[in-house]
């Protein structure tokens, strides 16, 4: 059964670009070490192009695809200086990528939106022998115990019912996902940012659940929790360290 593309992010593509955490460079160095060749990488569901940008320093060509034209436009605008990135509007499950041409396929914070059976077929079609599939995601961040408690309450209680059901796959650490490839045991990575309060609140407002709650109820309950976070933060201009553990799974084509 064909799964319809669910676009939760085009309406916030600029904020998504400004306020999303950055994946560590060590992650991409590791992924490049797994693939036998470094000719072409496919960044599937590229969003605003963060992963494609990192890959462009490690692979001769990066094919960056997304089903959202708005997200692609944002990525192309930001990465116009990267002449080895090819941007294409395509769904994950059906592309015009040449069979057996890809050394590395990456999916960052997006696999849970895919029709996994059809995507698996497409990955098997485009990967070279020895090619690698890498998927990763992140869940709740950690700041301080007090702020973490408020964020957890906001996420699990105030926003309960506003999250798309697909997000459960992230909460489960992608544990139930498997591909007919050889799995590689990967190290643990985390993202770390030094953000001030404005940056944190900007990030929280990129959550699709918060945008949905604000549009349907006016968001008084959300704002109450954000005010608690602001009070606990203290000096709004003072940066604090925020960390997100990454869930990473990798496979290779034998």
PDB file of C-alpha atoms in Angstrom:
ATOM      1  CA  UNK A   1       0.000   0.000   0.000  1.00  0.00           C
ATOM      2  CA  UNK A   2       1.424   3.383  -0.977  1.00  0.00           C
ATOM      3  CA  UNK A   3       2.022   5.658   1.978  1.00  0.00           C
ATOM      4  CA  UNK A   4       1.153   9.312   1.453  1.00  0.00           C
ATOM      5  CA  UNK A   5       3.911  11.804   2.253  1.00  0.00           C
ATOM      6  CA  UNK A   6       3.203  13.570   5.537  1.00  0.00           C
ATOM      7  CA  UNK A   7       4.725  17.051   5.495  1.00  0.00           C
ATOM      8  CA  UNK A   8       5.066  18.333   9.055  1.00  0.00           C
ATOM      9  CA  UNK A   9       8.076  20.556   8.451  1.00  0.00           C
ATOM     10  CA  UNK A  10       7.729  22.780   5.378  1.00  0.00           C
ATOM     11  CA  UNK A  11       5.898  25.418   7.392  1.00  0.00           C
ATOM     12  CA  UNK A  12       8.851  25.758   9.729  1.00  0.00           C
ATOM     13  CA  UNK A  13      11.769  25.219   7.348  1.00  0.00           C
ATOM     14  CA  UNK A  14      13.524  28.491   8.252  1.00  0.00           C
ATOM     15  CA  UNK A  15      13.215  27.867  12.003  1.00  0.00           C
ATOM     16  CA  UNK A  16      14.219  24.265  11.432  1.00  0.00           C
ATOM     17  CA  UNK A  17      17.424  25.524   9.811  1.00  0.00           C
ATOM     18  CA  UNK A  18      18.132  28.062  12.551  1.00  0.00           C
ATOM     19  CA  UNK A  19      17.264  26.120  15.673  1.00  0.00           C
ATOM     20  CA  UNK A  20      17.997  22.448  15.115  1.00  0.00           C
ATOM     21  CA  UNK A  21      21.111  20.941  16.756  1.00  0.00           C
ATOM     22  CA  UNK A  22      24.075  19.987  14.578  1.00  0.00           C
ATOM     23  CA  UNK A  23      25.269  16.434  14.117  1.00  0.00           C
ATOM     24  CA  UNK A  24      28.888  15.908  15.245  1.00  0.00           C
ATOM     25  CA  UNK A  25      31.649  15.799  12.646  1.00  0.00           C
ATOM     26  CA  UNK A  26      32.883  12.560  14.232  1.00  0.00           C
ATOM     27  CA  UNK A  27      29.691  10.846  13.078  1.00  0.00           C
ATOM     28  CA  UNK A  28      30.411  11.585   9.425  1.00  0.00           C
ATOM     29  CA  UNK A  29      34.077  10.647   9.703  1.00  0.00           C
ATOM     30  CA  UNK A  30      32.948   7.308  11.093  1.00  0.00           C
ATOM     31  CA  UNK A  31      30.374   6.755   8.342  1.00  0.00           C
ATOM     32  CA  UNK A  32      32.914   7.580   5.647  1.00  0.00           C
ATOM     33  CA  UNK A  33      35.256   5.002   7.169  1.00  0.00           C
ATOM     34  CA  UNK A  34      32.605   2.315   6.641  1.00  0.00           C
ATOM     35  CA  UNK A  35      32.078   2.772   2.905  1.00  0.00           C
ATOM     36  CA  UNK A  36      34.674   1.258   0.579  1.00  0.00           C
ATOM     37  CA  UNK A  37      34.426   4.099  -1.926  1.00  0.00           C
ATOM     38  CA  UNK A  38      33.615   7.790  -1.644  1.00  0.00           C
ATOM     39  CA  UNK A  39      32.188   8.654  -5.015  1.00  0.00           C
ATOM     40  CA  UNK A  40      28.465   9.221  -4.358  1.00  0.00           C
ATOM     41  CA  UNK A  41      26.377   9.556  -1.201  1.00  0.00           C
ATOM     42  CA  UNK A  42      22.598   9.825  -1.092  1.00  0.00           C
ATOM     43  CA  UNK A  43      21.191  11.961   1.716  1.00  0.00           C
ATOM     44  CA  UNK A  44      17.561  10.887   1.779  1.00  0.00           C
ATOM     45  CA  UNK A  45      15.030  13.311   3.310  1.00  0.00           C
ATOM     46  CA  UNK A  46      17.746  15.952   3.439  1.00  0.00           C
ATOM     47  CA  UNK A  47      15.486  18.602   4.991  1.00  0.00           C
ATOM     48  CA  UNK A  48      17.472  21.820   5.171  1.00  0.00           C
ATOM     49  CA  UNK A  49      20.647  20.039   4.095  1.00  0.00           C
ATOM     50  CA  UNK A  50      22.644  19.718   7.301  1.00  0.00           C
ATOM     51  CA  UNK A  51      23.754  16.145   6.601  1.00  0.00           C
ATOM     52  CA  UNK A  52      24.318  16.799   2.890  1.00  0.00           C
ATOM     53  CA  UNK A  53      26.672  19.645   3.760  1.00  0.00           C
ATOM     54  CA  UNK A  54      28.787  17.397   5.990  1.00  0.00           C
ATOM     55  CA  UNK A  55      28.865  14.625   3.406  1.00  0.00           C
ATOM     56  CA  UNK A  56      29.926  17.009   0.636  1.00  0.00           C
ATOM     57  CA  UNK A  57      33.357  17.307   2.266  1.00  0.00           C
ATOM     58  CA  UNK A  58      33.804  13.525   2.252  1.00  0.00           C
ATOM     59  CA  UNK A  59      32.212  12.339  -1.024  1.00  0.00           C
ATOM     60  CA  UNK A  60      32.745  13.479  -4.598  1.00  0.00           C
ATOM     61  CA  UNK A  61      29.007  13.906  -5.164  1.00  0.00           C
ATOM     62  CA  UNK A  62      26.051  14.083  -2.795  1.00  0.00           C
ATOM     63  CA  UNK A  63      22.512  13.508  -4.044  1.00  0.00           C
ATOM     64  CA  UNK A  64      20.219  15.305  -1.583  1.00  0.00           C
ATOM     65  CA  UNK A  65      16.539  14.414  -1.930  1.00  0.00           C
ATOM     66  CA  UNK A  66      13.402  15.434  -0.102  1.00  0.00           C
ATOM     67  CA  UNK A  67       9.670  15.212  -0.732  1.00  0.00           C
ATOM     68  CA  UNK A  68       9.210  18.823   0.438  1.00  0.00           C
ATOM     69  CA  UNK A  69      10.012  21.517  -2.119  1.00  0.00           C
ATOM     70  CA  UNK A  70      10.048  24.134   0.654  1.00  0.00           C
ATOM     71  CA  UNK A  71      12.718  22.276   2.591  1.00  0.00           C
ATOM     72  CA  UNK A  72      14.766  21.733  -0.559  1.00  0.00           C
ATOM     73  CA  UNK A  73      14.579  25.418  -1.455  1.00  0.00           C
ATOM     74  CA  UNK A  74      15.903  26.307   1.997  1.00  0.00           C
ATOM     75  CA  UNK A  75      18.728  23.786   1.628  1.00  0.00           C
ATOM     76  CA  UNK A  76      19.666  24.991  -1.855  1.00  0.00           C
ATOM     77  CA  UNK A  77      19.721  28.605  -0.673  1.00  0.00           C
ATOM     78  CA  UNK A  78      22.017  27.800   2.242  1.00  0.00           C
ATOM     79  CA  UNK A  79      24.317  25.460   0.315  1.00  0.00           C
ATOM     80  CA  UNK A  80      24.535  27.243  -3.034  1.00  0.00           C
ATOM     81  CA  UNK A  81      28.326  27.401  -2.592  1.00  0.00           C
ATOM     82  CA  UNK A  82      28.567  23.584  -2.472  1.00  0.00           C
ATOM     83  CA  UNK A  83      28.763  22.673  -6.138  1.00  0.00           C
ATOM     84  CA  UNK A  84      28.994  18.914  -5.543  1.00  0.00           C
ATOM     85  CA  UNK A  85      25.500  18.620  -4.011  1.00  0.00           C
ATOM     86  CA  UNK A  86      22.652  17.733  -6.381  1.00  0.00           C
ATOM     87  CA  UNK A  87      19.211  18.611  -5.006  1.00  0.00           C
ATOM     88  CA  UNK A  88      16.206  16.633  -6.237  1.00  0.00           C
ATOM     89  CA  UNK A  89      12.556  16.572  -5.153  1.00  0.00           C
ATOM     90  CA  UNK A  90      11.887  12.857  -4.728  1.00  0.00           C
ATOM     91  CA  UNK A  91      10.210  10.586  -2.225  1.00  0.00           C
ATOM     92  CA  UNK A  92      12.394   8.138  -0.334  1.00  0.00           C
ATOM     93  CA  UNK A  93      10.635   5.103  -1.719  1.00  0.00           C
ATOM     94  CA  UNK A  94      11.002   5.859  -5.448  1.00  0.00           C
ATOM     95  CA  UNK A  95      13.874   7.792  -6.981  1.00  0.00           C
ATOM     96  CA  UNK A  96      15.582   8.177 -10.337  1.00  0.00           C
ATOM     97  CA  UNK A  97      18.981   7.355  -8.835  1.00  0.00           C
ATOM     98  CA  UNK A  98      20.973   4.923 -10.983  1.00  0.00           C
ATOM     99  CA  UNK A  99      20.972   1.346  -9.721  1.00  0.00           C
ATOM    100  CA  UNK A 100      24.175   0.258  -7.981  1.00  0.00           C
ATOM    101  CA  UNK A 101      25.608   3.790  -7.886  1.00  0.00           C
ATOM    102  CA  UNK A 102      25.565   4.783  -4.203  1.00  0.00           C
ATOM    103  CA  UNK A 103      28.358   4.288  -1.650  1.00  0.00           C
ATOM    104  CA  UNK A 104      26.462   5.626   1.371  1.00  0.00           C
ATOM    105  CA  UNK A 105      22.773   6.237   2.074  1.00  0.00           C
ATOM    106  CA  UNK A 106      21.975   8.460   5.057  1.00  0.00           C
ATOM    107  CA  UNK A 107      18.650   9.157   6.737  1.00  0.00           C
ATOM    108  CA  UNK A 108      18.764  11.590   9.643  1.00  0.00           C
ATOM    109  CA  UNK A 109      15.725  12.074  11.889  1.00  0.00           C
ATOM    110  CA  UNK A 110      13.340  10.939   9.136  1.00  0.00           C
ATOM    111  CA  UNK A 111      13.205   7.158   8.738  1.00  0.00           C
ATOM    112  CA  UNK A 112      10.058   6.891  10.855  1.00  0.00           C
ATOM    113  CA  UNK A 113       8.096   8.747   8.147  1.00  0.00           C
ATOM    114  CA  UNK A 114       8.926   6.244   5.406  1.00  0.00           C
ATOM    115  CA  UNK A 115       7.143   3.258   3.951  1.00  0.00           C
ATOM    116  CA  UNK A 116       9.932   0.993   5.191  1.00  0.00           C
ATOM    117  CA  UNK A 117       9.211  -1.958   2.935  1.00  0.00           C
ATOM    118  CA  UNK A 118       9.364   0.147  -0.232  1.00  0.00           C
ATOM    119  CA  UNK A 119      12.357   2.142   1.020  1.00  0.00           C
ATOM    120  CA  UNK A 120      14.216  -1.101   1.707  1.00  0.00           C
ATOM    121  CA  UNK A 121      13.688  -2.174  -1.896  1.00  0.00           C
ATOM    122  CA  UNK A 122      14.988   1.192  -3.128  1.00  0.00           C
ATOM    123  CA  UNK A 123      18.075   1.036  -0.899  1.00  0.00           C
ATOM    124  CA  UNK A 124      18.905  -2.438  -2.166  1.00  0.00           C
ATOM    125  CA  UNK A 125      18.517  -1.176  -5.720  1.00  0.00           C
ATOM    126  CA  UNK A 126      20.788   1.871  -5.463  1.00  0.00           C
ATOM    127  CA  UNK A 127      23.577   0.654  -3.144  1.00  0.00           C
ATOM    128  CA  UNK A 128      26.838  -0.614  -4.567  1.00  0.00           C
ATOM    129  CA  UNK A 129      28.307  -3.849  -3.219  1.00  0.00           C
ATOM    130  CA  UNK A 130      30.034  -2.758  -0.023  1.00  0.00           C
ATOM    131  CA  UNK A 131      27.780   0.289   0.214  1.00  0.00           C
ATOM    132  CA  UNK A 132      26.412   1.402   3.574  1.00  0.00           C
ATOM    133  CA  UNK A 133      23.012   2.463   4.904  1.00  0.00           C
ATOM    134  CA  UNK A 134      23.104   4.677   8.009  1.00  0.00           C
ATOM    135  CA  UNK A 135      20.017   5.903   9.848  1.00  0.00           C
ATOM    136  CA  UNK A 136      19.911   7.937  13.024  1.00  0.00           C
ATOM    137  CA  UNK A 137      17.598   9.966  15.215  1.00  0.00           C
ATOM    138  CA  UNK A 138      17.505  11.778  18.539  1.00  0.00           C
ATOM    139  CA  UNK A 139      14.890  12.130  21.238  1.00  0.00           C
ATOM    140  CA  UNK A 140      14.788  14.421  24.288  1.00  0.00           C
ATOM    141  CA  UNK A 141      17.760  16.558  25.225  1.00  0.00           C
ATOM    142  CA  UNK A 142      19.406  16.961  28.624  1.00  0.00           C
ATOM    143  CA  UNK A 143      20.206  20.361  30.175  1.00  0.00           C
ATOM    144  CA  UNK A 144      19.797  20.337  33.976  1.00  0.00           C
ATOM    145  CA  UNK A 145      17.724  17.939  36.096  1.00  0.00           C
ATOM    146  CA  UNK A 146      15.137  20.641  36.867  1.00  0.00           C
ATOM    147  CA  UNK A 147      14.743  21.780  33.257  1.00  0.00           C
ATOM    148  CA  UNK A 148      14.760  18.175  32.049  1.00  0.00           C
ATOM    149  CA  UNK A 149      11.784  17.428  34.314  1.00  0.00           C
ATOM    150  CA  UNK A 150       9.776  20.296  32.795  1.00  0.00           C
ATOM    151  CA  UNK A 151      10.681  19.274  29.243  1.00  0.00           C
ATOM    152  CA  UNK A 152       9.668  15.686  30.002  1.00  0.00           C
ATOM    153  CA  UNK A 153       6.303  16.827  31.378  1.00  0.00           C
ATOM    154  CA  UNK A 154       5.780  19.062  28.339  1.00  0.00           C
ATOM    155  CA  UNK A 155       6.627  16.226  25.963  1.00  0.00           C
ATOM    156  CA  UNK A 156       4.806  13.336  27.621  1.00  0.00           C
ATOM    157  CA  UNK A 157       1.805  15.061  29.237  1.00  0.00           C
ATOM    158  CA  UNK A 158       1.002  18.474  27.770  1.00  0.00           C
ATOM    159  CA  UNK A 159       1.738  17.358  24.213  1.00  0.00           C
ATOM    160  CA  UNK A 160       0.322  13.861  24.565  1.00  0.00           C
ATOM    161  CA  UNK A 161      -1.929  13.273  21.575  1.00  0.00           C
ATOM    162  CA  UNK A 162      -0.262  15.992  19.502  1.00  0.00           C
ATOM    163  CA  UNK A 163       2.726  13.934  18.376  1.00  0.00           C
ATOM    164  CA  UNK A 164       2.408  11.961  15.134  1.00  0.00           C
ATOM    165  CA  UNK A 165       2.184   8.250  15.898  1.00  0.00           C
ATOM    166  CA  UNK A 166       5.321   7.614  13.828  1.00  0.00           C
ATOM    167  CA  UNK A 167       7.424   9.296  16.498  1.00  0.00           C
ATOM    168  CA  UNK A 168       7.024   6.201  18.682  1.00  0.00           C
ATOM    169  CA  UNK A 169       9.718   4.626  16.518  1.00  0.00           C
ATOM    170  CA  UNK A 170      12.215   7.217  17.780  1.00  0.00           C
ATOM    171  CA  UNK A 171      11.092   6.747  21.371  1.00  0.00           C
ATOM    172  CA  UNK A 172      11.761   3.024  20.890  1.00  0.00           C
ATOM    173  CA  UNK A 173      15.261   3.765  19.627  1.00  0.00           C
ATOM    174  CA  UNK A 174      14.552   2.376  16.136  1.00  0.00           C
ATOM    175  CA  UNK A 175      14.986  -1.059  17.738  1.00  0.00           C
ATOM    176  CA  UNK A 176      12.216  -2.684  15.705  1.00  0.00           C
ATOM    177  CA  UNK A 177      13.659  -1.596  12.346  1.00  0.00           C
ATOM    178  CA  UNK A 178      15.559  -4.108  10.243  1.00  0.00           C
ATOM    179  CA  UNK A 179      16.826  -4.222   6.684  1.00  0.00           C
ATOM    180  CA  UNK A 180      17.904  -7.292   4.659  1.00  0.00           C
ATOM    181  CA  UNK A 181      21.535  -6.166   4.875  1.00  0.00           C
ATOM    182  CA  UNK A 182      24.478  -6.981   7.154  1.00  0.00           C
ATOM    183  CA  UNK A 183      24.148  -4.895  10.321  1.00  0.00           C
ATOM    184  CA  UNK A 184      27.240  -3.138  11.651  1.00  0.00           C
ATOM    185  CA  UNK A 185      27.653  -2.546  15.376  1.00  0.00           C
ATOM    186  CA  UNK A 186      28.210   1.191  15.710  1.00  0.00           C
ATOM    187  CA  UNK A 187      29.622   3.380  18.487  1.00  0.00           C
ATOM    188  CA  UNK A 188      27.517   5.843  20.452  1.00  0.00           C
ATOM    189  CA  UNK A 189      27.457   9.493  19.407  1.00  0.00           C
ATOM    190  CA  UNK A 190      25.788  12.542  20.896  1.00  0.00           C
ATOM    191  CA  UNK A 191      25.090  16.092  19.825  1.00  0.00           C
ATOM    192  CA  UNK A 192      26.199  18.953  22.041  1.00  0.00           C
ATOM    193  CA  UNK A 193      25.213  22.602  21.692  1.00  0.00           C
ATOM    194  CA  UNK A 194      25.933  25.715  23.719  1.00  0.00           C
ATOM    195  CA  UNK A 195      22.670  27.623  23.454  1.00  0.00           C
ATOM    196  CA  UNK A 196      21.082  30.594  25.145  1.00  0.00           C
ATOM    197  CA  UNK A 197      17.418  30.618  26.141  1.00  0.00           C
ATOM    198  CA  UNK A 198      16.222  32.143  22.857  1.00  0.00           C
ATOM    199  CA  UNK A 199      17.867  29.342  20.903  1.00  0.00           C
ATOM    200  CA  UNK A 200      16.348  26.663  23.131  1.00  0.00           C
ATOM    201  CA  UNK A 201      12.861  28.141  22.835  1.00  0.00           C
ATOM    202  CA  UNK A 202      13.335  28.451  19.080  1.00  0.00           C
ATOM    203  CA  UNK A 203      14.197  24.767  18.947  1.00  0.00           C
ATOM    204  CA  UNK A 204      11.170  23.779  21.025  1.00  0.00           C
ATOM    205  CA  UNK A 205       8.924  25.745  18.676  1.00  0.00           C
ATOM    206  CA  UNK A 206      10.142  23.575  15.780  1.00  0.00           C
ATOM    207  CA  UNK A 207       8.432  20.592  17.416  1.00  0.00           C
ATOM    208  CA  UNK A 208       5.477  19.667  15.224  1.00  0.00           C
ATOM    209  CA  UNK A 209       3.439  18.879  18.359  1.00  0.00           C
ATOM    210  CA  UNK A 210       3.890  22.381  19.760  1.00  0.00           C
ATOM    211  CA  UNK A 211       2.934  23.994  16.455  1.00  0.00           C
ATOM    212  CA  UNK A 212      -0.158  21.789  16.302  1.00  0.00           C
ATOM    213  CA  UNK A 213      -1.122  22.523  19.913  1.00  0.00           C
ATOM    214  CA  UNK A 214      -0.672  26.260  19.439  1.00  0.00           C
ATOM    215  CA  UNK A 215      -2.816  26.267  16.304  1.00  0.00           C
ATOM    216  CA  UNK A 216      -5.648  24.218  17.808  1.00  0.00           C
ATOM    217  CA  UNK A 217      -5.883  25.401  21.428  1.00  0.00           C
ATOM    218  CA  UNK A 218      -3.988  28.663  21.613  1.00  0.00           C
ATOM    219  CA  UNK A 219      -1.193  26.980  23.541  1.00  0.00           C
ATOM    220  CA  UNK A 220      -1.758  28.251  27.092  1.00  0.00           C
ATOM    221  CA  UNK A 221      -0.554  24.963  28.598  1.00  0.00           C
ATOM    222  CA  UNK A 222       2.527  24.964  26.388  1.00  0.00           C
ATOM    223  CA  UNK A 223       3.351  28.561  27.243  1.00  0.00           C
ATOM    224  CA  UNK A 224       3.030  27.786  30.955  1.00  0.00           C
ATOM    225  CA  UNK A 225       5.712  25.101  30.670  1.00  0.00           C
ATOM    226  CA  UNK A 226       7.946  27.288  28.507  1.00  0.00           C
ATOM    227  CA  UNK A 227       7.679  29.995  31.152  1.00  0.00           C
ATOM    228  CA  UNK A 228       8.830  27.477  33.772  1.00  0.00           C
ATOM    229  CA  UNK A 229      11.831  26.621  31.622  1.00  0.00           C
ATOM    230  CA  UNK A 230      12.630  30.318  31.230  1.00  0.00           C
ATOM    231  CA  UNK A 231      12.482  30.851  34.992  1.00  0.00           C
ATOM    232  CA  UNK A 232      14.756  27.872  35.655  1.00  0.00           C
ATOM    233  CA  UNK A 233      17.221  28.981  32.987  1.00  0.00           C
ATOM    234  CA  UNK A 234      18.107  32.240  34.711  1.00  0.00           C
ATOM    235  CA  UNK A 235      20.075  34.756  32.632  1.00  0.00           C
ATOM    236  CA  UNK A 236      18.500  34.393  29.184  1.00  0.00           C
ATOM    237  CA  UNK A 237      21.701  35.412  27.394  1.00  0.00           C
ATOM    238  CA  UNK A 238      23.920  32.956  29.249  1.00  0.00           C
ATOM    239  CA  UNK A 239      24.558  29.804  27.178  1.00  0.00           C
ATOM    240  CA  UNK A 240      24.122  26.392  28.713  1.00  0.00           C
ATOM    241  CA  UNK A 241      25.291  23.008  27.472  1.00  0.00           C
ATOM    242  CA  UNK A 242      22.568  20.858  25.899  1.00  0.00           C
ATOM    243  CA  UNK A 243      23.105  17.253  24.834  1.00  0.00           C
ATOM    244  CA  UNK A 244      21.075  14.829  22.736  1.00  0.00           C
ATOM    245  CA  UNK A 245      22.076  11.143  22.525  1.00  0.00           C
ATOM    246  CA  UNK A 246      21.921   9.804  18.982  1.00  0.00           C
ATOM    247  CA  UNK A 247      20.381   6.478  18.041  1.00  0.00           C
ATOM    248  CA  UNK A 248      22.501   5.195  15.142  1.00  0.00           C
ATOM    249  CA  UNK A 249      22.028   2.001  13.149  1.00  0.00           C
ATOM    250  CA  UNK A 250      24.126   0.996  10.165  1.00  0.00           C
ATOM    251  CA  UNK A 251      24.084  -1.819   7.591  1.00  0.00           C
ATOM    252  CA  UNK A 252      26.296  -2.813   4.668  1.00  0.00           C
ATOM    253  CA  UNK A 253      25.510  -4.355   1.299  1.00  0.00           C
ATOM    254  CA  UNK A 254      27.480  -7.594   1.009  1.00  0.00           C
TER     255      UNK A 254
END
